Coordinates of C-alpha atoms and ligand atoms in Angstrom, one line a residue:
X1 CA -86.8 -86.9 115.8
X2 CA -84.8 -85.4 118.6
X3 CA -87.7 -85.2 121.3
X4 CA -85.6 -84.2 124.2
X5 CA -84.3 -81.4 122.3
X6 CA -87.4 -80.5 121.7
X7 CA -87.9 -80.2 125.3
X8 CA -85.2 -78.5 126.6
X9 CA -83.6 -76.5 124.0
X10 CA -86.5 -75.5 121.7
X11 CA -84.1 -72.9 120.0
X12 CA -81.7 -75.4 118.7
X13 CA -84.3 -77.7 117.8
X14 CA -85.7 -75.1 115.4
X15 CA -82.7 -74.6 113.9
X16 CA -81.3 -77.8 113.7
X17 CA -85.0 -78.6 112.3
X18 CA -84.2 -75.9 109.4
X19 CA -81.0 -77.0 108.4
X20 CA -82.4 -80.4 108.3
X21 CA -84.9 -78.9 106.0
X22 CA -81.8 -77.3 104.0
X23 CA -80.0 -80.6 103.8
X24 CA -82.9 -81.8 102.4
X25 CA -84.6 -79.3 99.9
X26 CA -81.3 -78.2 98.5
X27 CA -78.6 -79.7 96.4
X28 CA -75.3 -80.4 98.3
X29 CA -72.6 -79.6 95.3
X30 CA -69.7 -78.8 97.5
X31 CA -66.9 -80.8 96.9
X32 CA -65.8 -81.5 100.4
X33 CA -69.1 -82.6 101.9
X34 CA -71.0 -85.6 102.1
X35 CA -74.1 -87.5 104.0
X36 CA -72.8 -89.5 106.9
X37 CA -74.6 -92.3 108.0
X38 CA -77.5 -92.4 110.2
X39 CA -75.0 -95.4 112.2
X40 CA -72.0 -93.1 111.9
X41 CA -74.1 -90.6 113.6
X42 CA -75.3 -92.5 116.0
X43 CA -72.3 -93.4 117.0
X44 CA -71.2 -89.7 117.0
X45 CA -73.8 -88.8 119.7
X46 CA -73.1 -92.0 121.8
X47 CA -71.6 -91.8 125.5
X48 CA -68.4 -92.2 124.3
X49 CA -68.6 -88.8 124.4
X50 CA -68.1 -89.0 127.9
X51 CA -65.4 -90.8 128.3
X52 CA -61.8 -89.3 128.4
X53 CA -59.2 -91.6 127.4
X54 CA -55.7 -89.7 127.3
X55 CA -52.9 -92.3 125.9
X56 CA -53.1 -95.1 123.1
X57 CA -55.1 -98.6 123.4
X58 CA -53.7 -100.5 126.7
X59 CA -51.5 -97.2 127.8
X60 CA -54.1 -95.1 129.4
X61 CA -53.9 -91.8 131.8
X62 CA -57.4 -92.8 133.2
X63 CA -59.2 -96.0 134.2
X64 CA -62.6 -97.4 132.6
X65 CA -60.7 -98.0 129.2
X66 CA -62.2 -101.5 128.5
X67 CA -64.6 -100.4 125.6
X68 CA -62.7 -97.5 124.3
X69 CA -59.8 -99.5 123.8
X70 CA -62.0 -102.0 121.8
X71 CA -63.5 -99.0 119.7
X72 CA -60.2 -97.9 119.0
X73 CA -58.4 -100.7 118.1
X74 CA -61.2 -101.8 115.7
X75 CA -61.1 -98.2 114.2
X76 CA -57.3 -99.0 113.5
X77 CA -58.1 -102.0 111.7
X78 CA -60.6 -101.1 110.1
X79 CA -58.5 -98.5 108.4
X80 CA -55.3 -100.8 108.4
X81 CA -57.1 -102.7 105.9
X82 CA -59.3 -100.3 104.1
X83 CA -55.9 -98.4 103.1
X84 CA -53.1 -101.0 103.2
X85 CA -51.0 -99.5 105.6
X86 CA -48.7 -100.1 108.1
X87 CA -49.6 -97.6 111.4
X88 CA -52.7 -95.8 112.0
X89 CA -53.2 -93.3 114.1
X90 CA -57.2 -92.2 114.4
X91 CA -57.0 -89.7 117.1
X92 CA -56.6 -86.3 114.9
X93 CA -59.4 -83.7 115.8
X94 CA -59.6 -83.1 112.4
X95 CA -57.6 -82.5 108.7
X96 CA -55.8 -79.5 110.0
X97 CA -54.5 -80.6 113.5
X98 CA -53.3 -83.9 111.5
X99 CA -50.9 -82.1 109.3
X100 CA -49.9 -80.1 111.5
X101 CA -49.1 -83.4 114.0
X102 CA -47.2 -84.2 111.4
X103 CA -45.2 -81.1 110.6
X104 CA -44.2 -81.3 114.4
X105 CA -43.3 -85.0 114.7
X106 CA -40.9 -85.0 111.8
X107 CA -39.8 -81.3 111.2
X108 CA -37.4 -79.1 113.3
X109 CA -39.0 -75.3 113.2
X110 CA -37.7 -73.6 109.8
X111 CA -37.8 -76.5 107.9
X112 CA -38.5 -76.4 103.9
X113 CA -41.8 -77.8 103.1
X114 CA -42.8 -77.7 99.8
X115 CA -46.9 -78.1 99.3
X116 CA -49.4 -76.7 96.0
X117 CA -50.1 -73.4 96.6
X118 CA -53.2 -71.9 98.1
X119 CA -54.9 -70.5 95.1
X120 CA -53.9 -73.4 92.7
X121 CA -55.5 -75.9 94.7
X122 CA -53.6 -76.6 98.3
X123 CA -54.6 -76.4 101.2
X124 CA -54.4 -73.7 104.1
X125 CA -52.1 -75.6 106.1
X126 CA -49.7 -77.1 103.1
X127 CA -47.7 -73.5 103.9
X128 CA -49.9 -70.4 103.4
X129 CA -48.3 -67.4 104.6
X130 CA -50.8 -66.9 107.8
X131 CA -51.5 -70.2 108.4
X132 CA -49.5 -72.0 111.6
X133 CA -47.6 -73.8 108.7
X134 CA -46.5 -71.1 106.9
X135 CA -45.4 -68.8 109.6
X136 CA -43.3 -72.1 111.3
X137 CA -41.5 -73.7 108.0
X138 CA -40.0 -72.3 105.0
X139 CA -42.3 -72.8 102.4
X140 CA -41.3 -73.2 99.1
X141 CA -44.6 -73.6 96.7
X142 CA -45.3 -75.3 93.6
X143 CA -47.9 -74.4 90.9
X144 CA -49.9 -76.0 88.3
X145 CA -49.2 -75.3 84.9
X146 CA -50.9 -71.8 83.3
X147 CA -51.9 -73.3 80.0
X148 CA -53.2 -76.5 81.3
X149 CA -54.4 -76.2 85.0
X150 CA -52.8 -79.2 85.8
X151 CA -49.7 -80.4 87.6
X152 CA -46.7 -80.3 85.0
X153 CA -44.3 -83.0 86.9
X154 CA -40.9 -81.5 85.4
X155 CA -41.8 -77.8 87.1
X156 CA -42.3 -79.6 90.5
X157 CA -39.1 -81.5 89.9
X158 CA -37.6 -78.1 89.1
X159 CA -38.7 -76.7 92.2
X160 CA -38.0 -79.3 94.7
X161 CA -33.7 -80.4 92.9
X162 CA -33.9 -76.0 93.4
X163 CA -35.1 -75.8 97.3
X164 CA -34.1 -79.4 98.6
X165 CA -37.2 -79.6 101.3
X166 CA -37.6 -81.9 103.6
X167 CA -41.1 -82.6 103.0
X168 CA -43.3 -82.5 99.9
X169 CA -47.0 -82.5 100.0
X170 CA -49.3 -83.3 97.2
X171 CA -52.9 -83.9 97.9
X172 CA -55.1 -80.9 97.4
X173 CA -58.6 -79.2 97.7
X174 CA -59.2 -77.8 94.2
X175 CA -57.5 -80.2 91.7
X176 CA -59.4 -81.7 89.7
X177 CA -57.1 -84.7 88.3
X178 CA -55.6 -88.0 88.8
X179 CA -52.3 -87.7 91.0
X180 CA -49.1 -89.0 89.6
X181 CA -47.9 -90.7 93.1
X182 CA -45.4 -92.6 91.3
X183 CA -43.7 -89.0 89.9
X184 CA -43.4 -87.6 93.3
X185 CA -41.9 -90.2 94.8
X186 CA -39.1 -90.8 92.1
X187 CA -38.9 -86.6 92.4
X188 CA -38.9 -86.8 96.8
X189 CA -36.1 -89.8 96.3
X190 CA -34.3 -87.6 94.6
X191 CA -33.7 -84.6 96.6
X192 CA -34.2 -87.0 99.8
X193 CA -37.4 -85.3 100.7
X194 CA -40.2 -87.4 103.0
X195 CA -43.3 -87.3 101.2
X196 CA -46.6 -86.6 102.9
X197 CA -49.8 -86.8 100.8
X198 CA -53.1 -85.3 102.0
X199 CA -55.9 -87.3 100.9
X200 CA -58.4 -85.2 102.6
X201 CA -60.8 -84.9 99.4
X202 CA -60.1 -88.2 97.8
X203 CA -59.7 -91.1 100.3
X204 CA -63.1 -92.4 99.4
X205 CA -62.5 -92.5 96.1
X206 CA -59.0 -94.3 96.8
X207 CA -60.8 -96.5 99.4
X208 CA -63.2 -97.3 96.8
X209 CA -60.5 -98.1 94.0
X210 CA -61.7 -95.0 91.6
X211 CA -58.0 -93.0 91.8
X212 CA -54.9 -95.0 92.7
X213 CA -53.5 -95.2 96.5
X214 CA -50.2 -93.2 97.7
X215 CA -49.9 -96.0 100.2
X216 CA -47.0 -97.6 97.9
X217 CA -44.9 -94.3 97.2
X218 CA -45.9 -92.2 100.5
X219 CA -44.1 -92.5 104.0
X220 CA -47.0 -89.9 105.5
X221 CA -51.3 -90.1 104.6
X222 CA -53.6 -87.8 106.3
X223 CA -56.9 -87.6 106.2
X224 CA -59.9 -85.9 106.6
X225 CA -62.7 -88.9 107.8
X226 CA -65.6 -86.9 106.8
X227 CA -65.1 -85.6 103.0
X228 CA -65.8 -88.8 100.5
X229 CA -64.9 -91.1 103.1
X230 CA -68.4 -90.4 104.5
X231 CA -67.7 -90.6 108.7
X232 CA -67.8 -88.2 110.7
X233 CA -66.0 -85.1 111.3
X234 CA -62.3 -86.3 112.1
X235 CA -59.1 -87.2 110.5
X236 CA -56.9 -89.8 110.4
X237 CA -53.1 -90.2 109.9
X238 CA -51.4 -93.0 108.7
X239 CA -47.7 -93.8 107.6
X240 CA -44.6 -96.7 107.2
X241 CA -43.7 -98.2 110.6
X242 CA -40.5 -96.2 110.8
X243 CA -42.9 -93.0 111.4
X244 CA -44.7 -94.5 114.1
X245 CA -43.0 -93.4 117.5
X246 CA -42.7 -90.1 115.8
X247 CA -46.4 -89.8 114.5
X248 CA -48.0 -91.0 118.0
X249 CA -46.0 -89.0 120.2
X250 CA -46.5 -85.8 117.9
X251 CA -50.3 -86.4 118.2
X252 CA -50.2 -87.1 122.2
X253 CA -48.7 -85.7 123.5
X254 CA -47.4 -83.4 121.5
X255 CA -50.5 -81.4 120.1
X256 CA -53.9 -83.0 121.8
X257 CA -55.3 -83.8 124.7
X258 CA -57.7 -86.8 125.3
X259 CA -59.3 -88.6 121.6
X260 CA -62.8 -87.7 121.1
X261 CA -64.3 -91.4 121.7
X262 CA -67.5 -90.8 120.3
X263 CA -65.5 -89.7 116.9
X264 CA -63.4 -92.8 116.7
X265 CA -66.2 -95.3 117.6
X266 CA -68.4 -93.4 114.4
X267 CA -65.1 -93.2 112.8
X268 CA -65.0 -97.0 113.2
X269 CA -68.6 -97.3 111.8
X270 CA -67.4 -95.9 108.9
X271 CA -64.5 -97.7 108.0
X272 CA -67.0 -100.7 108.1
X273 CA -69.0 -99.1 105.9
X274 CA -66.3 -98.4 103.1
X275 CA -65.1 -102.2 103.7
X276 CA -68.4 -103.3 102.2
X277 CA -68.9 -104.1 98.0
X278 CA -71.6 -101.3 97.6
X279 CA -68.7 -98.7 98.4
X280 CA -67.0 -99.4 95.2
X281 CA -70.0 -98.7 93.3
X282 CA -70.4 -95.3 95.7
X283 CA -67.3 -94.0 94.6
X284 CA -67.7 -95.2 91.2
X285 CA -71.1 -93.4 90.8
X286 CA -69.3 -89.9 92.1
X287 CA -66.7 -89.8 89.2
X288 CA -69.3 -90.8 86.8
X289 CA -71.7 -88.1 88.1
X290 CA -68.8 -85.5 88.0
X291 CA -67.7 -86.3 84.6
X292 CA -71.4 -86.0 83.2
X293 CA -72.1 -82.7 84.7
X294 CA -68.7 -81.4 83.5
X295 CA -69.5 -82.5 80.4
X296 CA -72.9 -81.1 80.2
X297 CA -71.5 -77.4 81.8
X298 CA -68.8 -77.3 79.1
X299 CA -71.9 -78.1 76.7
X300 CA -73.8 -75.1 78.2
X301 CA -70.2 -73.1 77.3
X302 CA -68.6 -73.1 80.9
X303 CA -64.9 -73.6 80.9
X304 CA -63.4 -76.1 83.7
X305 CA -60.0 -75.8 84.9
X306 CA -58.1 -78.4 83.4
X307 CA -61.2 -78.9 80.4
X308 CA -62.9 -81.3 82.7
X309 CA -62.6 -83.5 85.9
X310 CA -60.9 -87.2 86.4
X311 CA -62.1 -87.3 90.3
X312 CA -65.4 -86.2 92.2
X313 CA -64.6 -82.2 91.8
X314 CA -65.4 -79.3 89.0
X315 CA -63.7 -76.0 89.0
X316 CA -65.9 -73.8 87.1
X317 CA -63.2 -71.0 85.7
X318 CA -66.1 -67.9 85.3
X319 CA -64.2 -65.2 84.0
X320 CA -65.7 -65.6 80.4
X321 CA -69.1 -65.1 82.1
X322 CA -68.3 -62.0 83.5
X323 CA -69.9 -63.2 86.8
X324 CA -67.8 -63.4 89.4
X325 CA -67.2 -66.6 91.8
X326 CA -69.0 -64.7 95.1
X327 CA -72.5 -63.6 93.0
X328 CA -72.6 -67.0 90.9
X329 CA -72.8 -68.7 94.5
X330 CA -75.0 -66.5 95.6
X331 CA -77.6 -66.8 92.7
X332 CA -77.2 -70.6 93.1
X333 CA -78.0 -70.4 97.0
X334 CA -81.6 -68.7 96.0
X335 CA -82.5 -71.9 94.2
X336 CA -81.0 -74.4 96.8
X337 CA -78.1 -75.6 94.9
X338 CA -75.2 -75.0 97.3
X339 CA -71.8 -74.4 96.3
X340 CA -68.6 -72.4 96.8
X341 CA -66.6 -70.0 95.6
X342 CA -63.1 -70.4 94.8
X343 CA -59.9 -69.2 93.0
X344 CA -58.7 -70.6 90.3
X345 CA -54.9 -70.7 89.5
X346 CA -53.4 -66.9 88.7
X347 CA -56.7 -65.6 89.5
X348 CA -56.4 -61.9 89.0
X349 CA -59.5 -61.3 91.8
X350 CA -58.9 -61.4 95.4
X351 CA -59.5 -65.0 97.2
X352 CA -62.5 -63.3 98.9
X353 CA -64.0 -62.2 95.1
X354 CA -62.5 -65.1 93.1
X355 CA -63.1 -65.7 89.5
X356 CA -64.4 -69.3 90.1
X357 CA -67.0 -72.0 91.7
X358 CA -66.4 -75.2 93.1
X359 CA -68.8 -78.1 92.8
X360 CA -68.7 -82.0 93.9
X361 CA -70.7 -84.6 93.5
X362 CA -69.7 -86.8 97.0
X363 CA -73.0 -85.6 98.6
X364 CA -75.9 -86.2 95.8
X365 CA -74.1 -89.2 94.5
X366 CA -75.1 -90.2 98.7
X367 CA -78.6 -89.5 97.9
X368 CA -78.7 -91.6 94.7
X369 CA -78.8 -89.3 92.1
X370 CA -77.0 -90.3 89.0
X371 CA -76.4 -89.2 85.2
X372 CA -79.3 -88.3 83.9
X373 CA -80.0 -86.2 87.7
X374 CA -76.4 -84.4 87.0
X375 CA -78.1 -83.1 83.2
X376 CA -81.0 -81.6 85.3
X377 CA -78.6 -79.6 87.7
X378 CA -76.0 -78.2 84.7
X379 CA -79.1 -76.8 83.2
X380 CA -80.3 -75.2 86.3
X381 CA -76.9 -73.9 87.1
X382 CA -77.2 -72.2 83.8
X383 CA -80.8 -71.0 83.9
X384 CA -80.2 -69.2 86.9
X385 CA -76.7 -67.7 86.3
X386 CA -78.1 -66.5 82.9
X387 CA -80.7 -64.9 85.0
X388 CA -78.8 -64.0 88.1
X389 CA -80.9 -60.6 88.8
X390 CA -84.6 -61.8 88.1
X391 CA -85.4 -62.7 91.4
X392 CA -88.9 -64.3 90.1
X393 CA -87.3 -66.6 88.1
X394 CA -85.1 -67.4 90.4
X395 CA -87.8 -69.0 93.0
X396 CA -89.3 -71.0 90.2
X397 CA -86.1 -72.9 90.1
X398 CA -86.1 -72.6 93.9
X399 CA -89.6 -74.4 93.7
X400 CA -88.3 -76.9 90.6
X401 CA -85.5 -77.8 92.6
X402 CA -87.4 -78.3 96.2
X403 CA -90.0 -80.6 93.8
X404 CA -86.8 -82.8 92.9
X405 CA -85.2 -83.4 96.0
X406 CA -88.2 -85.2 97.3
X407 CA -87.4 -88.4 95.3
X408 CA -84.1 -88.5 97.0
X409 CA -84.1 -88.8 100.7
X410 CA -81.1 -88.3 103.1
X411 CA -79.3 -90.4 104.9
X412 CA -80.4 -89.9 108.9
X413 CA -82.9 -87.3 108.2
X414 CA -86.5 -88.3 108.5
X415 CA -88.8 -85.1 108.0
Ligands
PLP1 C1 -60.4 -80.3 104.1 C2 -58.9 -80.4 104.0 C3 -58.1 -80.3 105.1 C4 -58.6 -79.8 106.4 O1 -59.5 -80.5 107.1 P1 -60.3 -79.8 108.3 O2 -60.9 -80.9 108.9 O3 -61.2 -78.8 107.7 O4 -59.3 -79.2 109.2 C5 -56.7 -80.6 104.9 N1 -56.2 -80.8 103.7 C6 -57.0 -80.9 102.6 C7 -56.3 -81.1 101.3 C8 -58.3 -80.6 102.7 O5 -59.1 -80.6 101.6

């Protein structure tokens, strides 16, 4: 594979040849990551990467649009009827830049937003202090509840009849649970708030029917294209039609430049993909596979935020363990089980020391692996934590774990 790389970068052949080797030999347990397609990468490296196309399908700044336009178009409709919704817009950079398109097509500057906080399972841009959002709009936050780990519906009411924002966000990055769509919107009618939800983690498991859709409730969906939705790196934003105008011109104008082409045409591939029967059973396979290896880490004596998981993620609360989040992920890295590090709500360590680990099963479930495969990885997770300084033992799970992955190849990776 890649022979003119090989030929005129050798340097980042070599590497991209070792991390093809890492994707490969290790187990991909974080939450947010996933195996695209050896057609949705194609398409990524395809000349539409050279194309500029400024504008939307038929309103170009530049000539030459013939094919684009088709790509784009088809990447609309894809979506359109993957999700069930109105408008589309596919020409987001990426999760980030989509929120904050639509912060700036339907918020004046000091707005209230109201979004989960950081360390209880939001997201950067759903109003932390330093982030763009949080130093542009007032940001009231919400929590999940202490004794539970979950979202306690009357304490977001609370919050949002106390602040009156003009936009809530739910949709998060460390909550393991089914969203109540339906609560928010009877709580956003209330206090006339326009209600965004961030699907960044889950939209493959909506798209594949395996945790209900905001698309009734929600005026605002973005997206992330390349978390379980499995396409490429990208995002997507998509709302009622009386968002639209605002939405587009927010977008471009307003915050990009020209689309990446080569993103939407793989961002197309992909829709197609989730379109077919088989991704049903995909996303079906990644909440079974989560629930089994929750179950068998709480077996093992691990407690979960929440006591489990209802969607693809696990937050591994450590602080009985007396290990913190940073060495646990560590440890798990010398035996090729990748994972990350991560707060947990009122977590008395800093976010850069947190008290717990994230894992996800969007990736392995990609490579096949199933129940019984999710028993195999709980015990190695345990084996090595309990045995986080002895080095020796370490590698033999290293060499346990290489041994395994070879009955489960990876999508667009021959070695
Ligand atoms: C991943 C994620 C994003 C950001 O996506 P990037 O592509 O990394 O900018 C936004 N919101 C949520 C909830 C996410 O999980």
């Amino acid at each position: 594979m890649h022979p003119n790389l090989q030929k005129t970068d050798k340097e980042i052949f070599n590497i991209l040849k070792s991390e093809e080797e890492r994707q490969t030999y290790g187990i991909e347990l974080i939450p947010s990551e996933n195996y695209a397609s050896a057609a949705v990468m194609e398409a990524t490296g395809s000349v539409f990467t050279n194309k500029y196309s400024e504008g939307y399908p038929g309103k170009r700044y530049y000539g030459g649009q013939e094919n684009v336009d088709k790509v784009e178009q088809l990447a609309v409709e894809r979506a359109k009827q993957l999700f069930g919704v109105d408008h589309v817009n596919v020409q987001s950079y990426s999760g980030s830049p989509a929120n904050m398109a639509v912060y700036f097509g339907l918020l004046e500057y000091g707005d209230t937003i109201m979004g989960l906080k950081l360390d209880h399972g939001g997201h950067i841009t759903h109003g932390l202090p330093i982030s763009f959002s949080g130093r542009t709009y007032n940001v009231v936050p919400y929590e999940v509840e202490k004794d539970t780990g979950r979202l306690n519906m009357d304490m977001v009411r609370e919050q949002a009849l106390k602040h009156k924002p003009k936009l809530i966000i739910a949709g998060y990055t460390a909550y393991p649970r089914i969203i109540d769509w339906k609560a928010f919107k009877e709580i956003g009618d209330h206090v006339g708030a326009i209600l965004m939800a961030d699907i960044a983690h889950i939209a493959g498991l909506i798209a594949g029917g395996v945790h209900p859709s905001p698309v009734p409730h929600f005026d605002v969906i973005t997206t992330t294209t390349h978390k379980t939705l499995r396409g490429p790196r990208g995002a997507m934003i998509m709302c009622k039609e009386q968002y639209a105008k605002d939405i587009d011109k927010a977008v471009f104008p307003g915050l990009q430049g020209g689309p990446h082409d080569n993103t939407t045409a793989a961002k197309a591939v992909a829709f197609g993909e989730a379109l077919q029967p088989e991704f049903k059973d995909y996303a079906a396979q990644i909440v079974n596979n989560a629930r089994a290896l929750a179950n068998k880490l709480m077996e093992y004596g691990f407690n979960l935020v929440s006591g489990g998981t209802d969607n693809h993620l696990i937050l591994i609360d450590l602080t009985s363990k007396q290990i913190p989040g940073k060495v646990a992920q560590e440890c798990l890295d010398k035996i090729g089980l990748t994972t990350n590090k991560n707060t947990i709500p009122f977590d008395p360590r800093p976010p850069f020391d947190p008290s717990g680990l994230r894992l996800g099963t969007p990736a392995i479930t990609t490579r096949g692996m199933k129940e019984q495969d999710m028993q195999k990885i709980a015990t190695w997770i345990t084996a090595a934590l309990e045995h986080y300084q002895d080095d020796e033992y370490l590698n033999n799970l290293k060499n346990e774990v290489r041994d395994f992955c070879k009955n489960f190849p990876v999508p667009g990776i021959k070695i």
